[in-house]
CSV table of C-alpha atoms in Angstrom, one decimal:
chain,number,residue,atom,x,y,z
A,1,MET,CA,-0.4,-4.2,13.7
A,2,THR,CA,-1.0,-2.0,10.6
A,3,TRP,CA,1.0,-1.9,7.5
A,4,ARG,CA,1.9,1.6,6.4
A,5,LEU,CA,3.7,3.1,3.3
A,6,ALA,CA,6.2,6.0,3.5
A,7,ASP,CA,7.3,8.0,0.5
A,8,LEU,CA,11.0,8.6,1.0
A,9,THR,CA,11.4,10.8,-2.1
A,10,MET,CA,12.2,14.5,-2.5
A,11,PRO,CA,9.6,16.2,-4.7
A,12,ILE,CA,10.9,17.5,-8.1
A,13,SER,CA,10.0,21.1,-9.0
A,14,PRO,CA,11.6,23.9,-11.0
A,15,GLY,CA,12.4,26.0,-8.0
A,16,MET,CA,13.9,23.3,-5.8
A,17,LEU,CA,17.3,23.7,-4.3
A,18,VAL,CA,20.0,21.6,-6.0
A,19,ASN,CA,23.6,20.6,-5.4
A,20,PRO,CA,25.8,23.5,-6.6
A,21,ASP,CA,27.8,20.9,-8.6
A,22,HIS,CA,24.7,20.0,-10.6
A,23,PHE,CA,21.8,21.9,-12.3
A,24,PRO,CA,18.2,22.5,-11.5
A,25,PRO,CA,15.4,20.8,-13.4
A,26,GLU,CA,13.8,22.4,-16.4
A,27,ILE,CA,10.1,21.6,-16.7
A,28,SER,CA,8.0,23.2,-19.4
A,29,THR,CA,4.6,22.4,-20.9
A,30,TYR,CA,4.7,21.9,-24.7
A,31,ALA,CA,1.2,20.5,-25.2
A,32,THR,CA,-2.0,21.4,-23.5
A,33,LEU,CA,-5.6,20.1,-23.5
A,34,ASP,CA,-6.7,23.3,-25.2
A,35,SER,CA,-4.0,23.3,-27.9
A,36,HIS,CA,-3.5,19.5,-28.5
A,37,GLY,CA,-6.3,17.7,-26.8
A,38,TRP,CA,-3.7,16.2,-24.5
A,39,GLU,CA,-1.1,17.5,-22.0
A,40,ALA,CA,2.6,16.8,-21.9
A,41,ARG,CA,5.8,18.3,-20.5
A,42,ARG,CA,9.4,18.6,-21.5
A,43,LEU,CA,11.7,17.4,-18.7
A,44,VAL,CA,15.5,18.2,-18.5
A,45,LEU,CA,16.7,16.4,-15.3
A,46,ASP,CA,20.2,15.9,-13.9
A,47,SER,CA,20.9,12.2,-13.4
A,48,HIS,CA,21.6,13.0,-9.7
A,49,LEU,CA,18.6,15.2,-9.1
A,50,GLY,CA,16.7,15.0,-5.8
A,51,THR,CA,16.4,11.5,-4.4
A,52,HIS,CA,18.6,9.5,-6.7
A,53,LEU,CA,20.6,6.4,-7.2
A,54,ASP,CA,24.4,6.4,-7.9
A,55,ALA,CA,25.4,3.5,-10.1
A,56,PRO,CA,29.0,2.2,-9.8
A,57,SER,CA,29.9,3.8,-13.1
A,58,HIS,CA,29.3,7.3,-11.5
A,59,PHE,CA,32.7,7.0,-9.9
A,60,VAL,CA,34.4,3.8,-11.0
A,61,ALA,CA,35.3,3.2,-14.7
A,62,GLY,CA,34.2,0.0,-16.3
A,63,THR,CA,31.6,-0.9,-13.7
A,64,ALA,CA,27.8,-1.4,-13.9
A,65,THR,CA,25.5,1.4,-15.1
A,66,VAL,CA,22.1,2.3,-13.7
A,67,ASP,CA,20.2,0.2,-16.2
A,68,GLN,CA,22.2,-2.9,-14.9
A,69,ALA,CA,21.1,-2.4,-11.3
A,70,ASP,CA,19.8,-5.7,-9.8
A,71,LEU,CA,16.1,-5.5,-8.9
A,72,ALA,CA,16.9,-8.0,-6.2
A,73,VAL,CA,19.0,-5.4,-4.5
A,74,LEU,CA,16.6,-2.5,-5.1
A,75,ILE,CA,13.7,-4.3,-3.5
A,76,GLY,CA,13.7,-6.1,-0.1
A,77,ASP,CA,14.1,-5.9,3.6
A,78,ALA,CA,16.2,-2.9,5.0
A,79,GLN,CA,17.8,-2.1,8.3
A,80,VAL,CA,17.1,1.4,9.4
A,81,ILE,CA,19.8,3.1,11.6
A,82,HIS,CA,18.6,6.2,13.5
A,83,LEU,CA,21.4,8.5,14.7
A,84,ALA,CA,20.5,11.0,17.4
A,85,GLY,CA,22.1,14.5,17.8
A,86,VAL,CA,23.9,14.6,14.4
A,87,THR,CA,25.5,18.1,14.1
A,88,PRO,CA,26.0,20.2,10.9
A,89,GLY,CA,29.1,19.0,9.1
A,90,GLU,CA,29.6,16.1,11.4
A,91,VAL,CA,31.9,13.3,10.1
A,92,ILE,CA,29.9,10.1,10.9
A,93,THR,CA,32.2,7.2,11.9
A,94,ALA,CA,31.6,3.5,11.8
A,95,ALA,CA,31.5,3.5,15.6
A,96,ARG,CA,28.6,6.0,15.4
A,97,LEU,CA,26.7,3.6,13.1
A,98,GLY,CA,26.8,0.7,15.5
A,99,PRO,CA,26.1,-2.8,14.3
A,100,VAL,CA,25.4,-3.1,10.6
A,101,THR,CA,23.4,-6.2,9.7
A,102,GLY,CA,21.3,-5.4,6.6
A,103,ARG,CA,21.8,-6.1,2.9
A,104,ARG,CA,20.1,-2.8,2.5
A,105,VAL,CA,20.7,0.0,5.1
A,106,LEU,CA,19.0,3.3,5.5
A,107,LEU,CA,20.8,5.9,7.6
A,108,ASP,CA,18.6,8.5,9.3
A,109,THR,CA,20.7,11.5,10.4
A,110,GLY,CA,17.7,13.8,10.7
A,111,TRP,CA,19.3,16.1,8.2
A,112,SER,CA,16.6,16.2,5.5
A,113,ALA,CA,14.0,17.0,8.2
A,114,ARG,CA,16.1,19.9,9.5
A,115,GLY,CA,17.7,21.3,6.4
A,116,LEU,CA,15.6,20.5,3.4
A,117,GLY,CA,14.6,23.6,1.5
A,118,GLN,CA,17.4,25.7,3.1
A,119,ALA,CA,20.7,26.6,1.6
A,120,GLU,CA,22.6,24.9,4.4
A,121,TYR,CA,21.1,21.6,3.3
A,122,PHE,CA,23.9,21.3,0.8
A,123,GLY,CA,26.5,23.5,2.5
A,124,ARG,CA,26.7,22.0,6.0
A,125,ALA,CA,25.5,18.5,5.6
A,126,PRO,CA,27.0,15.6,7.7
A,127,TYR,CA,28.8,12.9,5.8
A,128,LEU,CA,30.4,9.5,6.2
A,129,ALA,CA,34.0,8.8,7.4
A,130,PRO,CA,35.9,6.3,5.2
A,131,ASP,CA,35.7,3.6,7.9
A,132,CYS,CA,31.9,3.5,7.4
A,133,ALA,CA,32.4,2.2,3.9
A,134,ARG,CA,34.5,-0.7,5.2
A,135,ALA,CA,32.0,-1.5,7.9
A,136,LEU,CA,29.1,-1.6,5.4
A,137,LEU,CA,31.0,-3.7,2.9
A,138,ASP,CA,32.2,-6.1,5.6
A,139,ALA,CA,28.6,-6.5,6.6
A,140,GLY,CA,27.5,-7.4,3.1
A,141,THR,CA,25.5,-4.3,2.5
A,142,ALA,CA,24.6,-3.9,-1.2
A,143,LEU,CA,22.5,-0.7,-1.0
A,144,LEU,CA,23.0,2.3,1.3
A,145,GLY,CA,20.4,5.0,1.5
A,146,VAL,CA,21.1,8.4,3.2
A,147,ASP,CA,19.1,11.5,4.0
A,148,VAL,CA,22.0,13.8,3.1
A,149,PRO,CA,23.1,15.2,-0.3
A,150,SER,CA,26.2,13.1,-0.5
A,151,VAL,CA,28.0,10.3,1.4
A,152,ASP,CA,31.2,12.2,1.3
A,153,LEU,CA,33.0,15.4,0.3
A,154,ASP,CA,35.9,14.1,-1.7
A,155,GLY,CA,34.6,11.0,-3.5
A,156,GLY,CA,36.5,8.5,-1.4
A,157,VAL,CA,33.5,6.8,0.2
A,158,HIS,CA,31.7,6.8,-3.2
A,159,VAL,CA,34.6,5.0,-4.7
A,160,ALA,CA,34.9,2.5,-1.9
A,161,LEU,CA,31.2,1.7,-1.7
A,162,LEU,CA,30.4,1.7,-5.5
A,163,GLY,CA,33.7,-0.2,-6.3
A,164,GLY,CA,32.8,-2.7,-3.6
A,165,GLY,CA,29.4,-3.4,-5.1
A,166,CYS,CA,27.2,-1.2,-2.8
A,167,LEU,CA,24.7,1.1,-4.6
A,168,ILE,CA,24.1,4.5,-3.0
A,169,VAL,CA,20.8,6.4,-2.7
A,170,GLU,CA,21.2,10.1,-1.7
A,171,ASN,CA,18.7,12.8,-0.7
A,172,MET,CA,16.2,10.5,0.9
A,173,THR,CA,13.5,12.0,3.1
A,174,GLY,CA,11.2,10.9,5.8
A,175,LEU,CA,13.5,8.2,7.3
A,176,GLY,CA,12.6,9.4,10.8
A,177,VAL,CA,9.2,7.7,10.8
A,178,LEU,CA,10.5,4.3,10.0
A,179,PRO,CA,11.1,1.5,12.6
A,180,ALA,CA,14.3,-0.4,12.8
A,181,ALA,CA,13.3,-2.6,9.8
A,182,CYS,CA,11.2,-2.1,6.8
A,183,GLU,CA,10.6,-3.3,3.3
A,184,LEU,CA,12.3,-1.0,0.8
A,185,THR,CA,11.6,-0.3,-2.9
A,186,VAL,CA,14.0,2.0,-4.8
A,187,LEU,CA,13.3,2.2,-8.6
A,188,PRO,CA,15.6,4.2,-10.9
A,189,LEU,CA,14.8,4.8,-14.6
A,190,PRO,CA,16.6,2.2,-16.7
A,191,ILE,CA,18.7,4.8,-18.5
A,192,SER,CA,21.0,3.0,-21.0
A,193,GLY,CA,24.6,3.4,-19.9
A,194,GLY,CA,23.5,5.9,-17.2
A,195,ASP,CA,25.7,6.8,-14.2
A,196,GLY,CA,22.6,7.4,-12.0
A,197,SER,CA,18.9,8.3,-12.0
A,198,PRO,CA,16.3,10.0,-9.9
A,199,VAL,CA,14.2,7.3,-8.1
A,200,ARG,CA,10.9,6.8,-6.3
A,201,ALA,CA,11.8,5.3,-3.0
A,202,VAL,CA,9.1,3.8,-0.8
A,203,ALA,CA,9.1,1.9,2.5
A,204,ARG,CA,6.5,-0.5,3.8
A,205,TYR,CA,6.5,-1.0,7.5
A,206,GLU,CA,4.5,-2.1,10.5
A,207,SER,CA,3.2,0.3,13.1
């Protein structure tokens, strides 16, 4: 067996497609090797840009912020659920998920592989039915990662999961290469009082 690493993170660039409810990144160079002897860039990033973590405070008042996220939840073994034949706009039910056993769960719908870089990625993405939140919380899941822009359309699943103590990572990529279990690392920036943050998400797995 060989251990492999998979980067599950969407690249950040000025021209990337973004959720219409948010704004694109602004990246500009303000110092160069020629002018300063060193190089640096100014970054203006949405807290929910690209592959990002939703803290409970994103939807639920008075709850934990992104800088309070538990590293013991962000790093560890994950269950990977691969769904076949997911259709655009499909409402994914708990029955479709099958047995949930992981403290960390990655849901591979295949959507990022099909739609990333296209306008329909945000406009026609599948999302979770409310009963998925109950199934995940009942199973003790503390982190859910998905390869779609959002777990829902109306905020209900966000509120249920985040209010129940389950962090959410959205816009993940590359989940299709993973086996049924992996070691997951998801690291947000510790933004004081933040509602979320872009992350670098990496899986270590055997092949």
